[in-house]
Amino acid sequence: EGAIWARIVETSASESAAFDALRPSVSASVRIRAGRAIAASWRIAWGARVFRVLAVRADEAGWLDLSCEEVSP
């Protein structure tokens, strides 16, 4: 818990039809410094937006790259 610095980049956006309604889908890549315990299925709050962590990858330079999907609050 708590605030940390991150770089958030939207990687794709689309709409899908479900039950006769359009539903937007936004994917994002989030980069943070390694050393934090982050698990897939956790959520990231960024202002009024909420992202679900789908995957966590560590690189050799000391960063964690998080693949995320925006969810409704």
mmCIF file of N, CA and C in Angstrom:
data_model
loop_
_atom_site.group_PDB
_atom_site.id
_atom_site.type_symbol
_atom_site.label_atom_id
_atom_site.label_comp_id
_atom_site.label_asym_id
_atom_site.label_seq_id
_atom_site.Cartn_x
_atom_site.Cartn_y
_atom_site.Cartn_z
ATOM 1 N N GLU A 1 0.833 -1.184 0.000
ATOM 2 C CA GLU A 1 0.000 0.000 0.000
ATOM 3 C C GLU A 1 0.871 1.239 0.000
ATOM 4 N N GLY A 2 0.282 2.335 -0.386
ATOM 5 C CA GLY A 2 1.008 3.587 -0.404
ATOM 6 C C GLY A 2 1.296 4.027 -1.818
ATOM 7 N N ALA A 3 1.842 5.219 -1.942
ATOM 8 C CA ALA A 3 2.132 5.799 -3.252
ATOM 9 C C ALA A 3 3.556 5.481 -3.663
ATOM 10 N N ILE A 4 3.745 5.167 -4.937
ATOM 11 C CA ILE A 4 5.069 4.982 -5.511
ATOM 12 C C ILE A 4 5.084 5.649 -6.879
ATOM 13 N N TRP A 5 6.274 5.990 -7.344
ATOM 14 C CA TRP A 5 6.416 6.580 -8.668
ATOM 15 C C TRP A 5 6.342 5.486 -9.710
ATOM 16 N N ALA A 6 5.703 5.793 -10.827
ATOM 17 C CA ALA A 6 5.572 4.828 -11.909
ATOM 18 C C ALA A 6 5.471 5.555 -13.236
ATOM 19 N N ARG A 7 5.843 4.861 -14.298
ATOM 20 C CA ARG A 7 5.610 5.347 -15.656
ATOM 21 C C ARG A 7 4.477 4.500 -16.214
ATOM 22 N N ILE A 8 3.395 5.129 -16.614
ATOM 23 C CA ILE A 8 2.231 4.418 -17.138
ATOM 24 C C ILE A 8 2.026 4.824 -18.586
ATOM 25 N N VAL A 9 1.999 3.829 -19.473
ATOM 26 C CA VAL A 9 1.826 4.072 -20.902
ATOM 27 C C VAL A 9 0.681 3.203 -21.396
ATOM 28 N N GLU A 10 -0.321 3.815 -22.012
ATOM 29 C CA GLU A 10 -1.401 3.038 -22.624
ATOM 30 C C GLU A 10 -0.833 2.351 -23.852
ATOM 31 N N THR A 11 -1.003 1.029 -23.917
ATOM 32 C CA THR A 11 -0.441 0.266 -25.023
ATOM 33 C C THR A 11 -1.472 -0.063 -26.095
ATOM 34 N N SER A 12 -2.749 -0.129 -25.729
ATOM 35 C CA SER A 12 -3.787 -0.358 -26.722
ATOM 36 C C SER A 12 -5.142 0.016 -26.152
ATOM 37 N N ALA A 13 -6.068 0.266 -27.051
ATOM 38 C CA ALA A 13 -7.446 0.569 -26.659
ATOM 39 C C ALA A 13 -8.364 -0.016 -27.714
ATOM 40 N N SER A 14 -9.483 -0.560 -27.269
ATOM 41 C CA SER A 14 -10.444 -1.136 -28.200
ATOM 42 C C SER A 14 -11.821 -1.138 -27.562
ATOM 43 N N GLU A 15 -12.794 -1.510 -28.337
ATOM 44 C CA GLU A 15 -14.160 -1.657 -27.837
ATOM 45 C C GLU A 15 -14.656 -3.028 -28.250
ATOM 46 N N SER A 16 -15.427 -3.639 -27.375
ATOM 47 C CA SER A 16 -16.043 -4.917 -27.711
ATOM 48 C C SER A 16 -17.529 -4.847 -27.399
ATOM 49 N N ALA A 17 -18.288 -5.622 -28.137
ATOM 50 C CA ALA A 17 -19.731 -5.654 -27.920
ATOM 51 C C ALA A 17 -20.071 -6.852 -27.042
ATOM 52 N N ALA A 18 -20.744 -6.574 -25.950
ATOM 53 C CA ALA A 18 -21.188 -7.642 -25.053
ATOM 54 C C ALA A 18 -22.579 -7.287 -24.567
ATOM 55 N N PHE A 19 -23.501 -8.197 -24.749
ATOM 56 C CA PHE A 19 -24.872 -7.975 -24.304
ATOM 57 C C PHE A 19 -25.453 -6.688 -24.897
ATOM 58 N N ASP A 20 -25.209 -6.481 -26.181
ATOM 59 C CA ASP A 20 -25.727 -5.327 -26.923
ATOM 60 C C ASP A 20 -25.242 -3.982 -26.398
ATOM 61 N N ALA A 21 -24.081 -3.962 -25.768
ATOM 62 C CA ALA A 21 -23.506 -2.702 -25.285
ATOM 63 C C ALA A 21 -22.022 -2.676 -25.628
ATOM 64 N N LEU A 22 -21.520 -1.505 -26.020
ATOM 65 C CA LEU A 22 -20.093 -1.373 -26.272
ATOM 66 C C LEU A 22 -19.352 -1.257 -24.957
ATOM 67 N N ARG A 23 -18.242 -1.981 -24.870
ATOM 68 C CA ARG A 23 -17.445 -1.961 -23.646
ATOM 69 C C ARG A 23 -16.004 -1.643 -24.019
ATOM 70 N N PRO A 24 -15.485 -0.503 -23.547
ATOM 71 C CA PRO A 24 -14.103 -0.150 -23.886
ATOM 72 C C PRO A 24 -13.108 -1.026 -23.118
ATOM 73 N N SER A 25 -11.958 -1.246 -23.740
ATOM 74 C CA SER A 25 -10.891 -2.013 -23.108
ATOM 75 C C SER A 25 -9.584 -1.262 -23.326
ATOM 76 N N VAL A 26 -8.869 -0.974 -22.251
ATOM 77 C CA VAL A 26 -7.604 -0.249 -22.335
ATOM 78 C C VAL A 26 -6.525 -1.083 -21.664
ATOM 79 N N SER A 27 -5.437 -1.327 -22.391
ATOM 80 C CA SER A 27 -4.279 -2.024 -21.835
ATOM 81 C C SER A 27 -3.199 -0.994 -21.570
ATOM 82 N N ALA A 28 -2.403 -1.253 -20.527
ATOM 83 C CA ALA A 28 -1.342 -0.318 -20.171
ATOM 84 C C ALA A 28 -0.120 -1.065 -19.685
ATOM 85 N N SER A 29 1.018 -0.433 -19.840
ATOM 86 C CA SER A 29 2.271 -0.938 -19.306
ATOM 87 C C SER A 29 2.695 0.013 -18.182
ATOM 88 N N VAL A 30 2.997 -0.552 -17.029
ATOM 89 C CA VAL A 30 3.403 0.238 -15.865
ATOM 90 C C VAL A 30 4.807 -0.195 -15.471
ATOM 91 N N ARG A 31 5.709 0.756 -15.291
ATOM 92 C CA ARG A 31 7.086 0.447 -14.902
ATOM 93 C C ARG A 31 7.375 1.082 -13.552
ATOM 94 N N ILE A 32 7.857 0.236 -12.611
ATOM 95 C CA ILE A 32 8.241 0.709 -11.283
ATOM 96 C C ILE A 32 9.600 0.116 -10.928
ATOM 97 N N ARG A 33 10.238 0.680 -9.919
ATOM 98 C CA ARG A 33 11.506 0.128 -9.447
ATOM 99 C C ARG A 33 11.260 -1.219 -8.784
ATOM 100 N N ALA A 34 12.167 -2.161 -9.014
ATOM 101 C CA ALA A 34 12.084 -3.471 -8.362
ATOM 102 C C ALA A 34 12.276 -3.286 -6.859
ATOM 103 N N GLY A 35 11.916 -4.288 -6.100
ATOM 104 C CA GLY A 35 12.034 -4.202 -4.654
ATOM 105 C C GLY A 35 10.683 -4.158 -3.982
ATOM 106 N N ARG A 36 9.654 -4.010 -4.769
ATOM 107 C CA ARG A 36 8.282 -4.042 -4.261
ATOM 108 C C ARG A 36 7.699 -5.420 -4.557
ATOM 109 N N ALA A 37 6.936 -5.943 -3.628
ATOM 110 C CA ALA A 37 6.244 -7.208 -3.863
ATOM 111 C C ALA A 37 4.940 -6.894 -4.586
ATOM 112 N N ILE A 38 4.865 -7.271 -5.849
ATOM 113 C CA ILE A 38 3.684 -7.030 -6.678
ATOM 114 C C ILE A 38 3.237 -8.379 -7.233
ATOM 115 N N ALA A 39 1.957 -8.638 -7.222
ATOM 116 C CA ALA A 39 1.441 -9.902 -7.742
ATOM 117 C C ALA A 39 0.412 -9.641 -8.833
ATOM 118 N N ALA A 40 0.332 -10.584 -9.767
ATOM 119 C CA ALA A 40 -0.714 -10.515 -10.781
ATOM 120 C C ALA A 40 -2.053 -10.562 -10.056
ATOM 121 N N SER A 41 -3.011 -9.863 -10.544
ATOM 122 C CA SER A 41 -4.373 -9.697 -10.012
ATOM 123 C C SER A 41 -4.481 -8.540 -9.032
ATOM 124 N N TRP A 42 -3.355 -7.935 -8.622
ATOM 125 C CA TRP A 42 -3.440 -6.731 -7.794
ATOM 126 C C TRP A 42 -3.982 -5.596 -8.641
ATOM 127 N N ARG A 43 -4.350 -4.516 -7.989
ATOM 128 C CA ARG A 43 -4.886 -3.348 -8.693
ATOM 129 C C ARG A 43 -4.018 -2.131 -8.429
ATOM 130 N N ILE A 44 -4.004 -1.246 -9.427
ATOM 131 C CA ILE A 44 -3.255 0.009 -9.339
ATOM 132 C C ILE A 44 -4.258 1.134 -9.514
ATOM 133 N N ALA A 45 -4.286 2.052 -8.567
ATOM 134 C CA ALA A 45 -5.149 3.234 -8.666
ATOM 135 C C ALA A 45 -4.294 4.382 -9.177
ATOM 136 N N TRP A 46 -4.777 5.034 -10.244
ATOM 137 C CA TRP A 46 -4.090 6.179 -10.847
ATOM 138 C C TRP A 46 -5.132 7.255 -11.049
ATOM 139 N N GLY A 47 -5.238 8.150 -10.093
ATOM 140 C CA GLY A 47 -6.297 9.144 -10.121
ATOM 141 C C GLY A 47 -7.627 8.438 -9.989
ATOM 142 N N ALA A 48 -8.547 8.693 -10.914
ATOM 143 C CA ALA A 48 -9.857 8.039 -10.893
ATOM 144 C C ALA A 48 -9.847 6.709 -11.642
ATOM 145 N N ARG A 49 -8.721 6.366 -12.254
ATOM 146 C CA ARG A 49 -8.624 5.142 -13.048
ATOM 147 C C ARG A 49 -8.061 3.992 -12.219
ATOM 148 N N VAL A 50 -8.512 2.767 -12.538
ATOM 149 C CA VAL A 50 -8.044 1.577 -11.826
ATOM 150 C C VAL A 50 -7.596 0.544 -12.858
ATOM 151 N N PHE A 51 -6.412 -0.023 -12.649
ATOM 152 C CA PHE A 51 -5.852 -1.036 -13.534
ATOM 153 C C PHE A 51 -5.639 -2.331 -12.767
ATOM 154 N N ARG A 52 -5.946 -3.461 -13.421
ATOM 155 C CA ARG A 52 -5.683 -4.778 -12.840
ATOM 156 C C ARG A 52 -4.362 -5.278 -13.412
ATOM 157 N N VAL A 53 -3.472 -5.749 -12.554
ATOM 158 C CA VAL A 53 -2.182 -6.283 -12.985
ATOM 159 C C VAL A 53 -2.407 -7.687 -13.538
ATOM 160 N N LEU A 54 -2.001 -7.895 -14.789
ATOM 161 C CA LEU A 54 -2.144 -9.195 -15.438
ATOM 162 C C LEU A 54 -0.863 -10.014 -15.373
ATOM 163 N N ALA A 55 0.291 -9.348 -15.439
ATOM 164 C CA ALA A 55 1.580 -10.040 -15.422
ATOM 165 C C ALA A 55 2.649 -9.119 -14.869
ATOM 166 N N VAL A 56 3.655 -9.714 -14.229
ATOM 167 C CA VAL A 56 4.781 -8.972 -13.650
ATOM 168 C C VAL A 56 6.065 -9.560 -14.211
ATOM 169 N N ARG A 57 6.913 -8.688 -14.784
ATOM 170 C CA ARG A 57 8.202 -9.133 -15.316
ATOM 171 C C ARG A 57 9.306 -8.250 -14.767
ATOM 172 N N ALA A 58 10.358 -8.870 -14.256
ATOM 173 C CA ALA A 58 11.525 -8.129 -13.758
ATOM 174 C C ALA A 58 12.570 -8.084 -14.868
ATOM 175 N N ASP A 59 13.247 -6.937 -15.002
ATOM 176 C CA ASP A 59 14.353 -6.883 -15.946
ATOM 177 C C ASP A 59 15.662 -6.828 -15.171
ATOM 178 N N GLU A 60 16.764 -6.891 -15.880
ATOM 179 C CA GLU A 60 18.074 -6.961 -15.227
ATOM 180 C C GLU A 60 18.580 -5.598 -14.785
ATOM 181 N N ALA A 61 17.884 -4.532 -15.142
ATOM 182 C CA ALA A 61 18.310 -3.179 -14.784
ATOM 183 C C ALA A 61 17.652 -2.691 -13.491
ATOM 184 N N GLY A 62 16.871 -3.547 -12.828
ATOM 185 C CA GLY A 62 16.257 -3.157 -11.558
ATOM 186 C C GLY A 62 14.864 -2.573 -11.669
ATOM 187 N N TRP A 63 14.140 -2.927 -12.711
ATOM 188 C CA TRP A 63 12.778 -2.441 -12.907
ATOM 189 C C TRP A 63 11.799 -3.608 -12.948
ATOM 190 N N LEU A 64 10.548 -3.326 -12.607
ATOM 191 C CA LEU A 64 9.448 -4.264 -12.801
ATOM 192 C C LEU A 64 8.540 -3.685 -13.868
ATOM 193 N N ASP A 65 8.191 -4.500 -14.854
ATOM 194 C CA ASP A 65 7.250 -4.113 -15.899
ATOM 195 C C ASP A 65 5.951 -4.859 -15.635
ATOM 196 N N LEU A 66 4.879 -4.111 -15.501
ATOM 197 C CA LEU A 66 3.568 -4.671 -15.190
ATOM 198 C C LEU A 66 2.663 -4.533 -16.392
ATOM 199 N N SER A 67 2.101 -5.630 -16.861
ATOM 200 C CA SER A 67 1.103 -5.590 -17.924
ATOM 201 C C SER A 67 -0.251 -5.463 -17.236
ATOM 202 N N CYS A 68 -1.016 -4.444 -17.624
ATOM 203 C CA CYS A 68 -2.256 -4.140 -16.921
ATOM 204 C C CYS A 68 -3.425 -3.944 -17.877
ATOM 205 N N GLU A 69 -4.621 -4.043 -17.310
ATOM 206 C CA GLU A 69 -5.855 -3.790 -18.041
ATOM 207 C C GLU A 69 -6.723 -2.881 -17.188
ATOM 208 N N GLU A 70 -7.278 -1.836 -17.790
ATOM 209 C CA GLU A 70 -8.134 -0.916 -17.030
ATOM 210 C C GLU A 70 -9.461 -1.599 -16.707
ATOM 211 N N VAL A 71 -9.907 -1.408 -15.491
ATOM 212 C CA VAL A 71 -11.184 -1.972 -15.049
ATOM 213 C C VAL A 71 -12.085 -0.850 -14.569
ATOM 214 N N SER A 72 -13.366 -1.099 -14.513
ATOM 215 C CA SER A 72 -14.287 -0.097 -14.009
ATOM 216 C C SER A 72 -14.133 -0.003 -12.503
ATOM 217 N N PRO A 73 -14.172 1.213 -11.960
ATOM 218 C CA PRO A 73 -14.028 1.361 -10.499
ATOM 219 C C PRO A 73 -15.189 0.771 -9.742
#
